[in-house]
Tab-separated table of C-alpha atoms and ligand atoms in Angstrom:
chain	number	residue	atom	x	y	z
E	1	MET	CA	160.270	-265.650	-121.563
E	2	LYS	CA	158.924	-268.848	-120.011
E	3	ILE	CA	158.391	-268.902	-116.250
E	4	ALA	CA	160.748	-271.428	-114.643
E	5	ASP	CA	160.029	-270.844	-110.962
E	6	ALA	CA	157.531	-269.092	-108.699
E	7	ARG	CA	157.845	-269.150	-104.936
E	8	VAL	CA	156.499	-267.431	-101.875
E	9	ILE	CA	158.691	-265.878	-99.205
E	10	VAL	CA	157.168	-265.082	-95.801
E	11	THR	CA	159.264	-262.886	-93.530
E	12	CYS	CA	158.824	-260.756	-90.406
E	13	PRO	CA	161.514	-258.058	-90.151
E	14	GLY	CA	159.475	-256.230	-87.478
E	15	ARG	CA	156.146	-257.049	-89.179
E	16	ASN	CA	154.935	-259.763	-91.534
E	17	PHE	CA	155.346	-259.583	-95.307
E	18	VAL	CA	154.455	-262.096	-98.027
E	19	THR	CA	156.384	-261.799	-101.296
E	20	LEU	CA	156.120	-263.733	-104.548
E	21	LYS	CA	159.285	-264.153	-106.594
E	22	ILE	CA	159.020	-265.295	-110.215
E	23	THR	CA	162.059	-266.406	-112.241
E	24	THR	CA	162.121	-266.920	-116.007
E	25	GLU	CA	164.095	-269.576	-117.877
E	26	SER	CA	166.432	-266.810	-119.040
E	27	GLY	CA	167.117	-265.910	-115.400
E	28	LEU	CA	165.107	-262.678	-115.081
E	29	THR	CA	163.413	-262.269	-111.719
E	30	GLY	CA	160.392	-260.242	-110.640
E	31	VAL	CA	158.850	-259.601	-107.209
E	32	GLY	CA	155.267	-258.927	-106.104
E	33	ASP	CA	153.843	-258.013	-102.694
E	34	ALA	CA	151.094	-260.351	-101.399
E	35	THR	CA	150.795	-259.086	-97.817
E	36	LEU	CA	147.292	-259.089	-96.293
E	37	ASN	CA	147.564	-257.733	-92.761
E	38	GLY	CA	146.487	-260.351	-90.200
E	39	ARG	CA	145.643	-262.944	-92.883
E	40	GLU	CA	149.119	-263.341	-94.393
E	41	LEU	CA	149.251	-267.142	-94.510
E	42	ALA	CA	145.922	-267.415	-96.351
E	43	VAL	CA	147.415	-265.561	-99.335
E	44	ALA	CA	150.699	-267.479	-99.031
E	45	SER	CA	148.733	-270.746	-99.277
E	46	TYR	CA	146.561	-269.462	-102.150
E	47	LEU	CA	149.739	-268.790	-104.093
E	48	THR	CA	151.798	-271.830	-103.074
E	49	ASP	CA	149.000	-274.399	-103.193
E	50	HIS	CA	146.927	-273.094	-106.102
E	51	VAL	CA	148.799	-270.610	-108.288
E	52	CYS	CA	152.576	-271.154	-108.434
E	53	GLY	CA	152.198	-274.487	-110.226
E	54	LEU	CA	149.956	-272.896	-112.870
E	55	LEU	CA	152.614	-270.359	-113.734
E	56	ILE	CA	155.434	-272.739	-114.624
E	57	GLY	CA	156.028	-272.843	-118.379
E	58	ARG	CA	153.704	-269.890	-119.058
E	59	ASP	CA	154.973	-266.912	-121.102
E	60	ALA	CA	155.881	-264.198	-118.551
E	61	SER	CA	155.310	-261.454	-121.126
E	62	ARG	CA	151.560	-262.196	-121.375
E	63	ILE	CA	150.497	-260.193	-118.326
E	64	ASN	CA	146.904	-259.549	-119.425
E	65	ASP	CA	146.313	-263.168	-120.341
E	66	ILE	CA	147.717	-264.466	-117.060
E	67	TRP	CA	145.594	-261.942	-115.129
E	68	GLN	CA	142.380	-263.084	-116.833
E	69	TYR	CA	143.376	-266.741	-116.531
E	70	LEU	CA	143.872	-266.465	-112.768
E	71	TYR	CA	140.808	-264.253	-112.196
E	72	LYS	CA	138.214	-265.914	-114.398
E	73	GLY	CA	139.800	-269.351	-114.280
E	74	ALA	CA	139.386	-269.556	-110.506
E	75	TYR	CA	135.571	-269.221	-110.801
E	76	TRP	CA	135.503	-267.570	-107.317
E	77	ARG	CA	135.993	-263.923	-108.095
E	78	ARG	CA	137.160	-260.888	-106.125
E	79	GLY	CA	137.872	-260.866	-102.393
E	80	PRO	CA	141.046	-259.717	-100.639
E	81	VAL	CA	142.815	-263.109	-100.618
E	82	THR	CA	142.262	-263.803	-104.322
E	83	MET	CA	143.009	-260.253	-105.418
E	84	SER	CA	146.190	-259.972	-103.313
E	85	ALA	CA	147.436	-263.255	-104.802
E	86	ILE	CA	146.702	-262.094	-108.360
E	87	ALA	CA	148.283	-258.725	-107.514
E	88	ALA	CA	151.524	-260.431	-106.527
E	89	VAL	CA	151.729	-262.332	-109.818
E	90	ASP	CA	150.842	-259.222	-111.818
E	91	THR	CA	153.390	-257.018	-110.033
E	92	ALA	CA	156.178	-259.583	-110.480
E	93	LEU	CA	155.360	-259.867	-114.199
E	94	TRP	CA	155.512	-256.061	-114.670
E	95	ASP	CA	158.885	-256.114	-112.909
E	96	ILE	CA	160.099	-258.796	-115.329
E	97	LYS	CA	158.683	-256.945	-118.342
E	98	GLY	CA	160.561	-253.818	-117.328
E	99	LYS	CA	163.805	-255.730	-116.951
E	100	ALA	CA	163.285	-257.469	-120.298
E	101	ALA	CA	162.619	-254.109	-121.980
E	102	GLY	CA	165.501	-252.395	-120.200
E	103	MET	CA	163.123	-249.740	-118.868
E	104	PRO	CA	161.648	-248.653	-115.542
E	105	VAL	CA	158.019	-249.750	-115.332
E	106	TYR	CA	156.728	-246.148	-115.418
E	107	GLN	CA	158.087	-245.909	-118.983
E	108	LEU	CA	156.028	-248.941	-120.006
E	109	LEU	CA	152.978	-247.213	-118.474
E	110	GLY	CA	153.416	-244.175	-120.708
E	111	GLY	CA	156.181	-242.259	-118.957
E	112	LYS	CA	156.213	-239.628	-116.240
E	113	ALA	CA	153.210	-237.314	-116.018
E	114	ARG	CA	154.797	-235.326	-113.162
E	115	ALA	CA	158.132	-234.663	-111.495
E	116	GLY	CA	157.466	-236.823	-108.424
E	117	VAL	CA	154.825	-238.398	-106.226
E	118	MET	CA	153.517	-236.178	-103.401
E	119	VAL	CA	153.208	-238.222	-100.220
E	120	TYR	CA	151.645	-237.610	-96.844
E	121	GLY	CA	153.249	-238.500	-93.537
E	122	HIS	CA	151.594	-239.587	-90.291
E	123	ALA	CA	151.589	-237.256	-87.327
E	124	ASN	CA	149.925	-238.594	-84.218
E	125	GLY	CA	149.918	-237.813	-80.533
E	126	ALA	CA	148.191	-238.755	-77.305
E	127	THR	CA	147.128	-235.127	-76.769
E	128	VAL	CA	146.396	-232.181	-79.073
E	129	ASP	CA	149.690	-230.557	-78.058
E	130	ASP	CA	151.616	-233.740	-78.926
E	131	ALA	CA	149.834	-234.067	-82.270
E	132	VAL	CA	150.438	-230.405	-83.169
E	133	ALA	CA	154.142	-230.817	-82.351
E	134	GLU	CA	154.306	-233.958	-84.500
E	135	VAL	CA	152.772	-232.149	-87.460
E	136	GLY	CA	155.599	-229.618	-87.046
E	137	ARG	CA	158.200	-232.387	-87.215
E	138	TYR	CA	156.800	-233.585	-90.549
E	139	LEU	CA	156.711	-230.064	-91.951
E	140	ASP	CA	160.333	-229.556	-90.845
E	141	ALA	CA	161.242	-232.793	-92.641
E	142	GLY	CA	159.879	-231.345	-95.890
E	143	TYR	CA	156.452	-232.980	-96.109
E	144	LYS	CA	153.862	-231.000	-98.064
E	145	ALA	CA	150.999	-233.076	-96.663
E	146	VAL	CA	150.433	-234.512	-93.174
E	147	ARG	CA	147.731	-236.726	-91.718
E	148	VAL	CA	146.909	-235.979	-88.083
E	149	GLN	CA	145.436	-238.462	-85.586
E	150	CYS	CA	145.058	-237.899	-81.858
E	151	GLY	CA	144.017	-239.615	-78.637
E	152	VAL	CA	140.444	-238.795	-77.576
E	153	PRO	CA	139.705	-237.709	-73.976
E	154	GLY	CA	137.777	-240.490	-72.229
E	155	LEU	CA	139.010	-243.280	-74.538
E	156	GLU	CA	141.968	-245.392	-73.491
E	157	HIS	CA	143.361	-246.599	-76.839
E	158	VAL	CA	142.660	-244.905	-80.121
E	159	TYR	CA	143.556	-246.652	-83.364
E	160	GLY	CA	146.111	-244.679	-85.341
E	161	VAL	CA	147.818	-243.228	-82.281
E	162	SER	CA	151.105	-244.845	-81.325
E	163	ASP	CA	153.842	-244.444	-78.713
E	164	ASP	CA	156.546	-244.930	-81.322
E	165	ARG	CA	157.028	-241.599	-83.072
E	166	ASP	CA	159.068	-242.851	-86.009
E	167	PHE	CA	157.686	-246.255	-86.942
E	168	TYR	CA	153.961	-246.654	-86.524
E	169	GLU	CA	152.616	-250.211	-86.556
E	170	PRO	CA	148.922	-250.833	-85.879
E	171	ALA	CA	149.106	-254.669	-85.740
E	172	THR	CA	150.187	-256.249	-82.444
E	173	ALA	CA	151.872	-259.632	-81.982
E	174	GLY	CA	149.858	-262.389	-80.309
E	175	VAL	CA	147.346	-265.123	-81.029
E	176	ALA	CA	144.347	-262.768	-80.812
E	177	PRO	CA	143.696	-259.091	-81.585
E	178	GLU	CA	143.832	-256.495	-78.841
E	179	GLU	CA	140.454	-255.009	-77.993
E	180	ALA	CA	139.695	-251.337	-77.430
E	181	VAL	CA	136.614	-249.273	-76.595
E	182	TRP	CA	135.267	-246.663	-79.005
E	183	ALA	CA	132.692	-243.868	-78.582
E	184	SER	CA	131.834	-241.751	-81.617
E	185	GLU	CA	130.227	-238.971	-79.535
E	186	LYS	CA	133.477	-238.360	-77.653
E	187	TYR	CA	135.447	-238.288	-80.894
E	188	LEU	CA	133.001	-236.003	-82.728
E	189	ASP	CA	133.035	-233.416	-79.946
E	190	PHE	CA	136.807	-233.391	-79.957
E	191	ALA	CA	138.063	-233.747	-83.561
E	192	PRO	CA	137.250	-230.251	-84.949
E	193	GLY	CA	139.287	-228.715	-82.103
E	194	LEU	CA	142.273	-230.803	-83.174
E	195	PHE	CA	142.104	-229.437	-86.733
E	196	ALA	CA	141.709	-225.895	-85.394
E	197	ALA	CA	144.790	-226.272	-83.182
E	198	VAL	CA	146.892	-227.643	-86.063
E	199	ARG	CA	145.903	-224.801	-88.402
E	200	GLU	CA	146.433	-222.204	-85.674
E	201	ALA	CA	149.941	-223.470	-84.972
E	202	HIS	CA	151.096	-224.237	-88.536
E	203	GLY	CA	148.870	-222.219	-90.863
E	204	PHE	CA	147.325	-223.247	-94.182
E	205	GLY	CA	150.483	-223.658	-96.287
E	206	PHE	CA	150.330	-227.463	-96.334
E	207	HIS	CA	147.756	-230.200	-96.891
E	208	LEU	CA	146.074	-231.549	-93.753
E	209	LEU	CA	144.463	-235.007	-93.806
E	210	HIS	CA	142.520	-237.065	-91.273
E	211	ASP	CA	141.300	-240.679	-91.094
E	212	ALA	CA	138.024	-241.606	-89.331
E	213	HIS	CA	138.758	-245.341	-89.830
E	214	HIS	CA	135.235	-246.321	-90.941
E	215	ARG	CA	133.771	-245.617	-87.536
E	216	LEU	CA	130.955	-243.124	-88.155
E	217	THR	CA	127.407	-243.322	-89.429
E	218	PRO	CA	126.661	-241.282	-92.582
E	219	ILE	CA	125.020	-238.430	-90.704
E	220	GLU	CA	127.824	-238.333	-88.120
E	221	ALA	CA	130.373	-238.203	-90.927
E	222	ALA	CA	128.407	-235.393	-92.555
E	223	ARG	CA	128.545	-233.478	-89.277
E	224	LEU	CA	132.306	-233.993	-88.959
E	225	GLY	CA	132.922	-232.954	-92.572
E	226	LYS	CA	130.884	-229.795	-92.063
E	227	ALA	CA	132.627	-228.919	-88.804
E	228	ALA	CA	136.014	-229.432	-90.516
E	229	GLU	CA	135.318	-227.045	-93.419
E	230	PRO	CA	137.017	-223.962	-91.906
E	231	TYR	CA	140.260	-225.988	-91.546
E	232	ARG	CA	140.308	-227.009	-95.226
E	233	LEU	CA	141.135	-230.692	-94.995
E	234	PHE	CA	142.774	-232.225	-98.069
E	235	TRP	CA	140.534	-235.171	-97.263
E	236	LEU	CA	138.480	-236.931	-94.630
E	237	GLU	CA	139.375	-240.609	-95.025
E	238	ASP	CA	137.124	-243.626	-94.457
E	239	PRO	CA	134.301	-241.645	-92.827
E	240	ILE	CA	131.895	-244.646	-92.804
E	241	SER	CA	132.133	-248.397	-93.353
E	242	GLU	CA	133.188	-249.176	-96.897
E	243	GLU	CA	130.358	-251.580	-97.702
E	244	LEU	CA	127.691	-248.877	-97.769
E	245	GLN	CA	128.325	-247.034	-101.027
E	246	GLU	CA	124.934	-245.233	-100.938
E	247	GLY	CA	125.826	-243.875	-97.493
E	248	PHE	CA	128.317	-241.501	-99.078
E	249	ARG	CA	125.400	-239.598	-100.643
E	250	THR	CA	124.359	-238.344	-97.221
E	251	ILE	CA	127.882	-237.087	-96.525
E	252	ARG	CA	128.029	-235.362	-99.924
E	253	GLN	CA	124.706	-233.588	-99.386
E	254	HIS	CA	126.048	-231.840	-96.321
E	255	THR	CA	129.702	-230.973	-96.756
E	256	THR	CA	132.376	-229.762	-99.171
E	257	THR	CA	135.144	-231.536	-97.217
E	258	PRO	CA	136.733	-233.901	-99.771
E	259	ILE	CA	136.178	-237.597	-99.100
E	260	ALA	CA	138.655	-240.483	-99.584
E	261	VAL	CA	137.880	-244.173	-99.288
E	262	GLY	CA	138.940	-247.573	-100.605
E	263	GLU	CA	141.894	-249.097	-98.740
E	264	VAL	CA	139.897	-252.303	-98.140
E	265	TYR	CA	138.415	-252.487	-101.647
E	266	ASN	CA	139.905	-255.073	-103.922
E	267	SER	CA	138.207	-254.552	-107.271
E	268	ILE	CA	136.746	-251.950	-109.608
E	269	TRP	CA	133.266	-253.249	-108.797
E	270	ASP	CA	133.676	-252.328	-105.120
E	271	CYS	CA	134.013	-248.627	-105.967
E	272	GLN	CA	132.138	-248.350	-109.278
E	273	GLN	CA	129.110	-246.561	-107.827
E	274	LEU	CA	131.186	-244.257	-105.629
E	275	ILE	CA	133.188	-243.183	-108.664
E	276	THR	CA	130.494	-242.931	-111.318
E	277	GLU	CA	128.127	-241.024	-108.994
E	278	GLN	CA	131.007	-238.761	-107.905
E	279	LEU	CA	130.381	-239.536	-104.242
E	280	ILE	CA	134.096	-239.432	-103.391
E	281	ASP	CA	137.090	-237.312	-104.353
E	282	TYR	CA	139.963	-239.788	-103.863
E	283	ILE	CA	140.117	-243.543	-104.388
E	284	ARG	CA	142.491	-245.356	-102.012
E	285	THR	CA	142.791	-248.779	-103.665
E	286	THR	CA	146.342	-250.169	-103.836
E	287	VAL	CA	148.506	-252.342	-106.042
E	288	VAL	CA	148.704	-255.210	-103.528
E	289	HIS	CA	145.051	-255.441	-102.508
E	290	ALA	CA	143.375	-254.541	-105.802
E	291	GLY	CA	144.767	-256.966	-108.358
E	292	GLY	CA	148.143	-255.431	-109.149
E	293	ILE	CA	149.195	-252.698	-111.554
E	294	THR	CA	146.933	-254.085	-114.294
E	295	HIS	CA	143.685	-253.878	-112.331
E	296	LEU	CA	144.533	-250.741	-110.339
E	297	ARG	CA	145.190	-248.930	-113.614
E	298	ARG	CA	141.632	-249.753	-114.679
E	299	ILE	CA	140.247	-248.321	-111.445
E	300	PHE	CA	142.334	-245.164	-111.861
E	301	ASP	CA	141.196	-244.771	-115.477
E	302	LEU	CA	137.525	-245.082	-114.491
E	303	ALA	CA	138.144	-242.575	-111.693
E	304	ALA	CA	139.742	-240.108	-114.128
E	305	LEU	CA	136.525	-239.974	-116.172
E	306	TYR	CA	134.642	-238.750	-113.086
E	307	HIS	CA	137.262	-236.327	-111.736
E	308	VAL	CA	138.134	-238.660	-108.886
E	309	ARG	CA	141.849	-238.625	-108.073
E	310	THR	CA	144.119	-241.335	-106.694
E	311	GLY	CA	145.258	-241.568	-103.071
E	312	SER	CA	146.582	-245.086	-102.584
E	313	HIS	CA	146.916	-246.738	-99.211
E	314	GLY	CA	150.579	-246.992	-98.174
E	315	ALA	CA	150.791	-248.002	-94.515
E	316	THR	CA	153.608	-250.170	-93.126
E	317	ASP	CA	151.794	-253.422	-93.982
E	318	LEU	CA	152.241	-252.611	-97.691
E	319	SER	CA	155.802	-253.750	-98.347
E	320	PRO	CA	158.496	-251.763	-100.178
E	321	VAL	CA	157.653	-253.973	-103.183
E	322	CYS	CA	154.095	-252.581	-103.225
E	323	MET	CA	155.391	-249.056	-102.629
E	324	ALA	CA	157.800	-249.283	-105.572
E	325	ALA	CA	155.013	-250.531	-107.864
E	326	ALA	CA	152.637	-247.826	-106.589
E	327	LEU	CA	155.171	-245.106	-107.389
E	328	HIS	CA	155.596	-246.249	-111.005
E	329	LEU	CA	151.825	-246.084	-111.481
E	330	ASP	CA	151.361	-242.852	-109.469
E	331	ILE	CA	153.966	-240.968	-111.466
E	332	SER	CA	152.402	-241.964	-114.789
E	333	VAL	CA	148.617	-241.560	-114.344
E	334	PRO	CA	146.935	-238.244	-115.247
E	335	ASN	CA	144.645	-238.155	-112.187
E	336	PHE	CA	147.196	-238.750	-109.433
E	337	GLY	CA	146.237	-237.064	-106.152
E	338	ILE	CA	148.523	-238.148	-103.319
E	339	GLN	CA	150.249	-241.295	-102.026
E	340	GLU	CA	150.235	-242.435	-98.386
E	341	TYR	CA	153.739	-243.105	-97.085
E	342	MET	CA	154.660	-244.619	-93.735
E	343	ARG	CA	158.362	-245.195	-93.340
E	344	HIS	CA	159.379	-248.836	-92.876
E	345	THR	CA	161.823	-249.887	-90.180
E	346	PRO	CA	165.546	-250.191	-91.123
E	347	GLU	CA	165.185	-254.014	-90.845
E	348	THR	CA	162.404	-254.005	-93.439
E	349	ASP	CA	164.341	-251.675	-95.736
E	350	GLU	CA	167.320	-254.049	-95.520
E	351	VAL	CA	165.258	-257.112	-96.442
E	352	PHE	CA	163.741	-255.208	-99.392
E	353	PRO	CA	166.555	-253.170	-101.002
E	354	HIS	CA	164.966	-250.475	-103.163
E	355	SER	CA	165.896	-247.409	-105.168
E	356	TYR	CA	162.885	-245.145	-104.593
E	357	ARG	CA	163.758	-242.127	-102.490
E	358	PHE	CA	162.166	-239.255	-100.555
E	359	GLU	CA	163.004	-235.766	-101.745
E	360	ASP	CA	161.293	-232.493	-100.928
E	361	GLY	CA	157.948	-233.982	-99.860
E	362	MET	CA	157.852	-236.390	-102.793
E	363	LEU	CA	158.858	-239.969	-103.478
E	364	LEU	CA	160.669	-240.723	-106.720
E	365	PRO	CA	160.689	-244.209	-108.263
E	366	GLY	CA	164.048	-245.645	-109.309
E	367	ASP	CA	165.159	-245.351	-112.942
E	368	GLU	CA	166.645	-248.810	-113.408
E	369	PRO	CA	164.804	-251.457	-115.482
E	370	GLY	CA	161.799	-252.989	-113.698
E	371	LEU	CA	160.431	-251.787	-110.358
E	372	GLY	CA	163.754	-251.098	-108.651
E	373	VAL	CA	163.079	-253.304	-105.641
E	374	ASP	CA	164.164	-256.789	-104.582
E	375	ILE	CA	164.078	-259.177	-101.638
E	376	ASP	CA	167.215	-260.380	-99.853
E	377	GLU	CA	166.136	-263.980	-99.314
E	378	GLU	CA	168.960	-264.913	-96.963
E	379	LEU	CA	168.175	-262.008	-94.698
E	380	ALA	CA	164.421	-262.646	-94.989
E	381	ALA	CA	164.937	-266.213	-93.743
E	382	ARG	CA	166.308	-264.860	-90.469
E	383	TYR	CA	162.903	-263.339	-89.581
E	384	PRO	CA	160.255	-266.085	-89.295
E	385	TYR	CA	156.505	-265.303	-89.406
E	386	ARG	CA	154.890	-264.186	-86.150
E	387	GLN	CA	151.135	-264.084	-85.584
E	388	ALA	CA	149.951	-260.464	-85.343
E	389	TYR	CA	146.575	-258.784	-85.766
E	390	LEU	CA	144.879	-255.430	-86.103
E	391	PRO	CA	142.866	-254.466	-83.007
E	392	VAL	CA	139.118	-254.964	-82.604
E	393	ASN	CA	136.941	-252.101	-81.368
E	394	ARG	CA	133.890	-252.402	-79.159
E	395	LEU	CA	131.369	-249.711	-78.306
E	396	GLU	CA	130.897	-248.852	-74.639
E	397	ASP	CA	127.998	-251.361	-74.428
E	398	GLY	CA	130.243	-254.168	-75.736
E	399	THR	CA	129.079	-254.260	-79.366
E	400	VAL	CA	131.854	-255.073	-81.858
E	401	HIS	CA	132.374	-251.999	-84.026
E	402	ASP	CA	134.420	-251.007	-87.050
E	403	TRP	CA	137.851	-249.907	-85.909
M	530	EZ4	O1	144.344	-249.495	-91.053
M	530	EZ4	O2	147.251	-250.366	-92.906
M	530	EZ4	O3	145.362	-245.233	-93.801
M	530	EZ4	N1	145.893	-246.119	-93.229
M	530	EZ4	C1	145.280	-246.932	-92.408
M	530	EZ4	C2	146.076	-248.091	-91.871
M	530	EZ4	C3	145.302	-249.385	-92.044
M	530	EZ4	C4	146.208	-250.582	-92.001
M	530	EZ4	C5	145.417	-251.838	-92.356
M	530	EZ4	O4	146.257	-252.915	-92.551
M	530	EZ4	O5	144.111	-246.746	-92.145
M	530	EZ4	O6	146.426	-247.906	-90.535
M	531	CO	CO1	142.945	-245.478	-93.535
């Protein structure tokens, strides 16, 4: 099972994706997602210039050894670029191992622990009425869980609210990020009314989620969590900036609204305190940004000890390759909570043919050997990379703020 080739494919079928493809001497192939939104080419270079050459001739079956070799051997540990690059190698090697064993990857991880993977969809609207109607569309489509985001009166652009109802994409093309103005007071006065309107219109028979996108201070987040209690959120996501782990204590002291965080974390050390002190309820780390299936499994296992459940990030910038890998892990771990799912555009789905499917509010991984996902390289080559970035937020006095 020697590795004969490893190469990076950058493509933009509507948005940018970076994919690593590994081929063994026996002709087995595996794919791994390496997409880091807005910093795609940094990971592509890390892989092409520093990693691909190291893989040639190595035994593809030795996933743990290769993981440690790339992580410890680099000297410079952690960080999103490094961990996304290692994730891509790890994911591709699990794909190959599955194909070599003739089994879907979830079998290698211990088999199914549940029938399917509950996902949440993204309802958003410029006004409360729009957002409430969008929640209804998701419920009609069979979703059991819906995240709701809404424009805020007095603010022109609000992150997470899009004009395109079907395919939401927060990054915009251009050489520099778009800039928007943010005011927490306006948002805090408004948000509880949004949850009330959604529950009034659609009842309590589904899970309702909301993302604060790291914008609040701990005491503001505590206030929002408390105000949201009557509407029984499944979770309040990213209430404060992710660096301040101690800050979650303040939120916890004041509210029973469950807390989710972790989409920008890339290692177990980033969330160790949050998990072991039970300051959160859901950990949102993903396959692509947290070191692949191998490392994410460690995070999930630590979380299980402390009754923290999984809730992996799954926005459009995580490619179908990441989604396939996430589903194999989600379906097998004991402490699965929920999986984020934003539909990709038809162009993206064509470039990444995959066998996972949506059924009755759940995603089901494919049953063929490996991950059940591939990249159509010829098609990918028709969509060259385009610079695109997430927006930057400023407060009303001009200060750069978390988005
Ligand atoms: O900001 O995927 O929960 N989902 C989100 C997303 C993230 C982007 C970052 O690349 O918060 O919109
Ligand atoms: Co988020």
